Amino acid sequence: MKDITATASNRQARASQIYTRKRPSPHGVHKSSSTKTPMLYPTSAYLSRKSPRSLKRTRESQREAHLAALRREGIFIEDEYREEIRQYMHYMERYTACSAQSMDQQPEIRWHMRPCLVDFLVEVHFTFRLRPETLYLTLNIVDRYVSRRIVYIKHYQLVGCAALWIAAKFEDAKERVPTVQDLVQVCREAYDESHFIQMEGHVLSTIDWTLGHPTAEAWLRVMCCDPYPEDTRVQHIARFLMEITLFYREFVPYAPSTIALAALTLARFICDKRPQLWESTWDETPECLEVVEFLDIRLAKHVNDLSETVIKKYSYAFYSKAATHVVQWYLQGGRYQRPLASLP
């Protein structure tokens, strides 16, 4: 993959004049030492001292505040449509699924090349400060394309950039979408502008112009406010774990809803959330526990081999230093153990 560090500073200078600092910058997030962050999500110790009725009121008010924050971002999760939304999301994740078996048949592309492409896309995505959903939609588009078309090594990065371009147009505001000139620069002029335009059309026709893929990020947003909003650190650790799953073949066959639930389950365990505080309408399925096991094994054995780009991204305070917390937890010998079910 081509290096993009030379364009990062130029892009950052232009972005700082356009965007408010709501999303983390690739160059870090600076916080004033004199300000204190309000306790939007109280800790387990704090909640354990409250009566059940008071605890319920607290959680309901947290949920309303969380939903209001999502509405301000244009994300609507209304109770009266909840079941219909979930059913449609399940349908669409099946309809937009890729085939890992078909991807196995590629004549040149091998699975050990995937981490290099994903690492490149994560860095480009973070440099342009795109929405989290854009990254997951990008990889879904890449996987669906590679499932149906023969892709040669020299075109692998081109497919990835075209997919990112398509996903950004679908998910992000117009002013955040990278231009074709930006794509040429991040690829060090390995391809010219016509290549990106042609590949964009070819990818869209191959996937039948279907972009309404419910990403793992979209599922996590729903899960983290149903029935009550999840702790901020748990959410950030879950997002860190979900991005790790993008790199490896064993996670490709699983649905985004399964990936999100598995990441949330493991994140809760790492944060030592007590079982009685895990009440949710989302049950752990056998597939979810399989993904948790895959994640746990990979992190236990290869925690030092994780993508440096992802580690750096989630080491900022903006993400509650999720990467640092997870890496230290596994280096100290932490392993996932399924909590025993309580007797009726």
Short mmCIF file of C-alpha atoms in Angstrom, two decimals:
data_model
loop_
_atom_site.label_atom_id
_atom_site.label_comp_id
_atom_site.label_asym_id
_atom_site.label_seq_id
_atom_site.Cartn_x
_atom_site.Cartn_y
_atom_site.Cartn_z
CA MET A 1 0.00 0.00 0.00
CA LYS A 2 1.12 3.53 -0.66
CA ASP A 3 2.12 5.91 2.11
CA ILE A 4 -0.27 8.81 2.79
CA THR A 5 1.61 10.65 5.53
CA ALA A 6 2.72 13.43 3.19
CA THR A 7 -0.85 14.48 2.49
CA ALA A 8 -2.12 14.17 6.05
CA SER A 9 -0.79 17.55 7.21
CA ASN A 10 -2.16 19.38 4.14
CA ARG A 11 -5.54 17.74 4.53
CA GLN A 12 -5.59 18.51 8.26
CA ALA A 13 -4.90 22.20 7.63
CA ARG A 14 -7.79 22.42 5.17
CA ALA A 15 -10.16 20.40 7.37
CA SER A 16 -9.51 22.54 10.45
CA GLN A 17 -10.93 25.56 8.62
CA ILE A 18 -14.13 23.77 7.60
CA TYR A 19 -15.11 21.39 10.36
CA THR A 20 -15.91 21.80 14.00
CA ARG A 21 -13.83 19.60 16.25
CA LYS A 22 -16.50 17.00 17.03
CA ARG A 23 -14.53 14.08 15.71
CA PRO A 24 -10.98 13.22 16.78
CA SER A 25 -8.15 14.67 14.75
CA PRO A 26 -5.37 12.36 13.51
CA HIS A 27 -3.02 14.70 15.36
CA GLY A 28 -4.66 14.24 18.74
CA VAL A 29 -7.33 15.78 20.90
CA HIS A 30 -6.38 18.48 23.37
CA LYS A 31 -8.54 19.02 26.43
CA SER A 32 -8.45 21.85 28.90
CA SER A 33 -7.32 20.71 32.34
CA SER A 34 -9.66 23.18 34.02
CA THR A 35 -12.90 21.69 32.64
CA LYS A 36 -14.62 18.62 33.97
CA THR A 37 -16.70 16.25 31.88
CA PRO A 38 -20.17 15.71 33.32
CA MET A 39 -21.06 12.19 34.42
CA LEU A 40 -23.46 11.31 31.62
CA TYR A 41 -23.03 7.59 32.29
CA PRO A 42 -22.65 6.95 36.04
CA THR A 43 -20.32 4.18 37.15
CA SER A 44 -21.45 0.80 38.44
CA ALA A 45 -20.40 1.70 41.97
CA TYR A 46 -22.51 4.85 41.85
CA LEU A 47 -25.57 3.02 40.51
CA SER A 48 -25.28 0.24 43.10
CA ARG A 49 -25.92 2.79 45.89
CA LYS A 50 -29.25 3.89 44.41
CA SER A 51 -32.62 2.29 45.06
CA PRO A 52 -34.23 0.27 42.20
CA ARG A 53 -36.83 2.97 41.59
CA SER A 54 -34.27 5.76 41.61
CA LEU A 55 -31.97 3.67 39.41
CA LYS A 56 -34.77 3.19 36.87
CA ARG A 57 -35.48 6.93 36.75
CA THR A 58 -31.78 7.67 36.31
CA ARG A 59 -31.45 5.23 33.44
CA GLU A 60 -34.60 6.48 31.72
CA SER A 61 -33.32 10.05 31.84
CA GLN A 62 -29.95 8.86 30.50
CA ARG A 63 -31.68 7.08 27.64
CA GLU A 64 -33.69 10.16 26.72
CA ALA A 65 -30.53 12.28 26.74
CA HIS A 66 -28.74 9.69 24.62
CA LEU A 67 -31.57 9.53 22.06
CA ALA A 68 -31.71 13.33 21.93
CA ALA A 69 -27.97 13.42 21.18
CA LEU A 70 -28.45 10.89 18.37
CA ARG A 71 -31.32 12.92 16.91
CA ARG A 72 -29.07 15.96 16.73
CA GLU A 73 -26.76 13.87 14.54
CA GLY A 74 -29.66 12.84 12.32
CA ILE A 75 -30.02 9.34 13.82
CA PHE A 76 -33.55 8.46 14.89
CA ILE A 77 -34.33 5.42 17.05
CA GLU A 78 -37.99 5.67 18.00
CA ASP A 79 -39.66 3.15 20.30
CA GLU A 80 -42.80 2.74 18.20
CA TYR A 81 -40.77 1.68 15.13
CA ARG A 82 -38.07 -0.26 16.97
CA GLU A 83 -39.17 -3.77 15.99
CA GLU A 84 -39.79 -2.85 12.34
CA ILE A 85 -36.37 -1.18 12.14
CA ARG A 86 -34.66 -4.25 13.59
CA GLN A 87 -36.46 -6.61 11.21
CA TYR A 88 -35.52 -4.48 8.20
CA MET A 89 -31.90 -4.22 9.34
CA HIS A 90 -31.70 -8.01 9.69
CA TYR A 91 -33.15 -8.40 6.20
CA MET A 92 -30.70 -5.93 4.67
CA GLU A 93 -27.65 -7.41 6.34
CA ARG A 94 -28.53 -10.75 4.78
CA TYR A 95 -29.23 -9.14 1.39
CA THR A 96 -25.92 -7.23 1.38
CA ALA A 97 -23.79 -10.08 2.73
CA CYS A 98 -20.56 -11.12 1.02
CA SER A 99 -19.23 -14.63 0.45
CA ALA A 100 -15.95 -15.54 2.10
CA GLN A 101 -15.90 -18.80 0.11
CA SER A 102 -16.05 -16.87 -3.16
CA MET A 103 -13.29 -14.58 -1.97
CA ASP A 104 -11.16 -17.68 -1.30
CA GLN A 105 -11.19 -18.37 -5.06
CA GLN A 106 -9.39 -15.16 -6.06
CA PRO A 107 -6.38 -16.04 -8.26
CA GLU A 108 -4.05 -13.34 -6.88
CA ILE A 109 -5.62 -11.80 -3.76
CA ARG A 110 -4.78 -13.67 -0.56
CA TRP A 111 -6.14 -13.15 2.94
CA HIS A 112 -2.75 -12.14 4.32
CA MET A 113 -2.98 -9.06 2.07
CA ARG A 114 -6.23 -7.91 3.66
CA PRO A 115 -4.71 -6.35 6.83
CA CYS A 116 -2.51 -4.12 4.66
CA LEU A 117 -5.52 -2.79 2.70
CA VAL A 118 -7.67 -2.37 5.81
CA ASP A 119 -4.89 -0.55 7.64
CA PHE A 120 -4.53 1.82 4.69
CA LEU A 121 -8.30 2.46 4.56
CA VAL A 122 -8.49 3.04 8.32
CA GLU A 123 -5.75 5.65 8.07
CA VAL A 124 -7.36 7.40 5.09
CA HIS A 125 -10.76 7.28 6.79
CA PHE A 126 -9.32 8.80 9.97
CA THR A 127 -7.35 11.43 8.06
CA PHE A 128 -10.48 12.68 6.32
CA ARG A 129 -12.45 12.42 9.59
CA LEU A 130 -15.35 10.51 8.08
CA ARG A 131 -18.26 8.96 9.99
CA PRO A 132 -17.66 5.53 11.60
CA GLU A 133 -20.34 3.94 9.40
CA THR A 134 -18.33 4.93 6.32
CA LEU A 135 -15.45 2.64 7.22
CA TYR A 136 -17.67 -0.43 7.69
CA LEU A 137 -19.65 0.28 4.54
CA THR A 138 -16.37 0.63 2.65
CA LEU A 139 -15.22 -2.84 3.66
CA ASN A 140 -18.65 -4.30 2.89
CA ILE A 141 -18.49 -2.83 -0.61
CA VAL A 142 -14.96 -4.18 -1.10
CA ASP A 143 -15.94 -7.66 0.09
CA ARG A 144 -19.08 -7.79 -2.06
CA TYR A 145 -17.09 -6.71 -5.10
CA VAL A 146 -14.29 -9.19 -4.47
CA SER A 147 -16.93 -11.90 -3.97
CA ARG A 148 -18.21 -11.35 -7.53
CA ARG A 149 -15.26 -10.11 -9.61
CA ILE A 150 -11.69 -11.20 -10.14
CA VAL A 151 -9.41 -8.54 -8.65
CA TYR A 152 -5.71 -8.37 -9.39
CA ILE A 153 -3.17 -7.17 -6.87
CA LYS A 154 -2.40 -4.01 -8.83
CA HIS A 155 -6.08 -3.01 -8.59
CA TYR A 156 -6.71 -4.00 -4.95
CA GLN A 157 -5.95 -0.54 -3.53
CA LEU A 158 -7.93 1.09 -6.33
CA VAL A 159 -10.99 -0.98 -5.40
CA GLY A 160 -10.57 0.00 -1.74
CA CYS A 161 -10.33 3.73 -2.52
CA ALA A 162 -13.30 3.59 -4.90
CA ALA A 163 -15.33 1.82 -2.20
CA LEU A 164 -14.34 4.49 0.35
CA TRP A 165 -15.35 7.20 -2.10
CA ILE A 166 -18.75 5.57 -2.66
CA ALA A 167 -19.33 5.01 1.06
CA ALA A 168 -18.38 8.60 1.93
CA LYS A 169 -20.83 9.96 -0.65
CA PHE A 170 -23.55 7.78 0.86
CA GLU A 171 -22.85 8.36 4.57
CA ASP A 172 -21.08 11.70 4.98
CA ALA A 173 -21.92 15.34 4.39
CA LYS A 174 -20.88 16.70 1.00
CA GLU A 175 -18.10 18.88 2.38
CA ARG A 176 -16.45 15.87 4.04
CA VAL A 177 -16.33 13.64 0.97
CA PRO A 178 -12.79 13.40 -0.45
CA THR A 179 -12.35 14.61 -4.00
CA VAL A 180 -10.92 12.49 -6.77
CA GLN A 181 -7.78 14.64 -6.57
CA ASP A 182 -7.47 13.69 -2.88
CA LEU A 183 -7.66 10.01 -3.80
CA VAL A 184 -4.95 10.43 -6.42
CA GLN A 185 -2.69 12.03 -3.80
CA VAL A 186 -3.23 9.42 -1.08
CA CYS A 187 -2.35 6.71 -3.60
CA ARG A 188 0.83 8.58 -4.57
CA GLU A 189 -0.43 8.98 -8.15
CA ALA A 190 -0.40 5.23 -8.72
CA TYR A 191 -3.74 5.75 -10.49
CA ASP A 192 -5.06 8.78 -12.35
CA GLU A 193 -8.47 10.40 -11.92
CA SER A 194 -10.11 8.41 -14.71
CA HIS A 195 -9.22 5.15 -12.96
CA PHE A 196 -11.20 6.12 -9.85
CA ILE A 197 -14.20 7.28 -11.87
CA GLN A 198 -14.26 4.11 -13.97
CA MET A 199 -13.81 1.86 -10.93
CA GLU A 200 -16.59 3.67 -9.08
CA GLY A 201 -19.05 2.87 -11.85
CA HIS A 202 -17.83 -0.71 -12.14
CA VAL A 203 -18.17 -1.32 -8.39
CA LEU A 204 -21.65 0.20 -8.23
CA SER A 205 -22.90 -1.88 -11.14
CA THR A 206 -21.40 -5.03 -9.62
CA ILE A 207 -23.18 -4.55 -6.28
CA ASP A 208 -26.41 -3.51 -8.07
CA TRP A 209 -26.21 0.01 -6.64
CA THR A 210 -27.28 -1.35 -3.25
CA LEU A 211 -25.67 0.69 -0.46
CA GLY A 212 -28.19 0.35 2.38
CA HIS A 213 -25.99 -2.00 4.37
CA PRO A 214 -26.65 -1.97 8.15
CA THR A 215 -23.11 -1.73 9.48
CA ALA A 216 -21.78 -3.00 12.78
CA GLU A 217 -21.59 0.64 13.90
CA ALA A 218 -25.31 1.11 13.16
CA TRP A 219 -26.13 -2.03 15.15
CA LEU A 220 -23.96 -0.90 18.05
CA ARG A 221 -25.78 2.45 18.21
CA VAL A 222 -29.10 0.62 18.52
CA MET A 223 -27.80 -1.84 21.11
CA CYS A 224 -26.21 0.86 23.26
CA CYS A 225 -29.53 2.62 23.88
CA ASP A 226 -31.80 -0.42 24.22
CA PRO A 227 -33.14 -0.45 26.85
CA TYR A 228 -30.68 2.02 28.49
CA PRO A 229 -27.58 3.87 27.23
CA GLU A 230 -24.31 2.03 27.65
CA ASP A 231 -21.29 3.36 29.52
CA THR A 232 -19.07 5.56 27.32
CA ARG A 233 -15.90 3.53 27.86
CA VAL A 234 -17.75 0.29 27.06
CA GLN A 235 -18.93 1.82 23.78
CA HIS A 236 -15.43 2.94 22.83
CA ILE A 237 -13.90 -0.44 23.65
CA ALA A 238 -16.63 -2.15 21.63
CA ARG A 239 -15.81 0.10 18.65
CA PHE A 240 -12.12 -0.73 19.01
CA LEU A 241 -12.92 -4.45 19.02
CA MET A 242 -15.22 -4.10 16.00
CA GLU A 243 -12.48 -2.45 13.95
CA ILE A 244 -10.14 -5.31 14.80
CA THR A 245 -12.62 -7.74 13.22
CA LEU A 246 -12.27 -5.93 9.87
CA PHE A 247 -8.73 -7.25 9.44
CA TYR A 248 -9.20 -11.01 9.59
CA ARG A 249 -10.91 -13.69 7.54
CA GLU A 250 -12.54 -15.55 10.45
CA PHE A 251 -14.88 -12.61 11.10
CA VAL A 252 -15.98 -12.00 7.49
CA PRO A 253 -18.80 -14.62 7.38
CA TYR A 254 -20.57 -13.20 10.44
CA ALA A 255 -23.39 -10.67 10.21
CA PRO A 256 -22.75 -7.11 11.43
CA SER A 257 -25.34 -7.54 14.19
CA THR A 258 -23.38 -10.54 15.48
CA ILE A 259 -20.08 -8.63 15.32
CA ALA A 260 -21.57 -5.68 17.21
CA LEU A 261 -23.15 -7.83 19.92
CA ALA A 262 -19.95 -9.86 20.37
CA ALA A 263 -17.82 -6.71 20.66
CA LEU A 264 -20.25 -5.23 23.15
CA THR A 265 -20.32 -8.45 25.19
CA LEU A 266 -16.52 -8.63 25.39
CA ALA A 267 -16.25 -4.89 26.10
CA ARG A 268 -18.64 -5.23 29.03
CA PHE A 269 -16.61 -8.10 30.42
CA ILE A 270 -13.31 -6.23 30.05
CA CYS A 271 -14.85 -3.25 31.87
CA ASP A 272 -16.02 -5.58 34.65
CA LYS A 273 -19.67 -4.69 34.27
CA ARG A 274 -21.74 -6.64 36.79
CA PRO A 275 -24.23 -9.14 35.29
CA GLN A 276 -27.25 -7.47 36.91
CA LEU A 277 -26.38 -4.28 35.03
CA TRP A 278 -26.28 -6.07 31.70
CA GLU A 279 -30.05 -6.29 31.32
CA SER A 280 -30.83 -5.97 27.64
CA THR A 281 -33.27 -7.04 24.97
CA TRP A 282 -30.34 -8.52 23.03
CA ASP A 283 -29.64 -12.17 23.82
CA GLU A 284 -26.21 -13.70 23.29
CA THR A 285 -26.57 -16.09 20.37
CA PRO A 286 -24.24 -19.06 19.66
CA GLU A 287 -22.77 -17.08 16.75
CA CYS A 288 -22.12 -14.14 19.06
CA LEU A 289 -20.23 -16.35 21.52
CA GLU A 290 -18.19 -17.79 18.64
CA VAL A 291 -17.08 -14.30 17.64
CA VAL A 292 -16.28 -13.46 21.27
CA GLU A 293 -14.13 -16.59 21.45
CA PHE A 294 -12.32 -15.74 18.19
CA LEU A 295 -11.67 -12.20 19.43
CA ASP A 296 -10.52 -13.36 22.84
CA ILE A 297 -8.11 -15.94 21.39
CA ARG A 298 -6.65 -13.53 18.85
CA LEU A 299 -6.14 -10.78 21.40
CA ALA A 300 -4.66 -13.15 23.97
CA LYS A 301 -2.12 -14.56 21.49
CA HIS A 302 -1.45 -11.60 19.18
CA VAL A 303 -2.23 -8.46 21.15
CA ASN A 304 1.21 -7.06 20.29
CA ASP A 305 0.60 -7.63 16.57
CA LEU A 306 -2.49 -5.46 16.22
CA SER A 307 -2.57 -2.64 13.67
CA GLU A 308 -0.54 0.32 14.91
CA THR A 309 -2.95 2.63 13.09
CA VAL A 310 -5.95 1.31 15.03
CA ILE A 311 -4.00 1.29 18.30
CA LYS A 312 -2.99 4.93 17.82
CA LYS A 313 -6.51 5.94 16.81
CA TYR A 314 -8.10 4.46 19.93
CA SER A 315 -5.38 5.64 22.30
CA TYR A 316 -6.72 9.21 22.30
CA ALA A 317 -8.73 10.48 25.26
CA PHE A 318 -11.59 11.11 22.81
CA TYR A 319 -12.01 7.30 22.70
CA SER A 320 -11.44 6.82 26.45
CA LYS A 321 -8.00 5.34 25.61
CA ALA A 322 -9.82 2.14 24.70
CA ALA A 323 -6.82 0.54 22.95
CA THR A 324 -4.55 1.13 25.93
CA HIS A 325 -7.10 -0.37 28.30
CA VAL A 326 -7.64 -3.50 26.19
CA VAL A 327 -3.96 -4.11 25.46
CA GLN A 328 -3.01 -3.76 29.14
CA TRP A 329 -5.89 -6.04 30.17
CA TYR A 330 -4.67 -8.84 27.90
CA LEU A 331 -0.99 -8.32 28.70
CA GLN A 332 -1.91 -8.81 32.37
CA GLY A 333 -3.43 -12.20 31.53
CA GLY A 334 -7.08 -11.24 31.19
CA ARG A 335 -9.31 -13.75 29.39
CA TYR A 336 -13.04 -13.87 28.69
CA GLN A 337 -15.14 -16.23 30.79
CA ARG A 338 -18.85 -16.50 30.15
CA PRO A 339 -20.73 -15.44 33.32
CA LEU A 340 -22.82 -18.16 34.91
CA ALA A 341 -26.55 -17.72 34.48
CA SER A 342 -28.38 -16.87 37.71
CA LEU A 343 -30.94 -19.35 39.02
CA PRO A 344 -34.63 -18.36 38.74
#
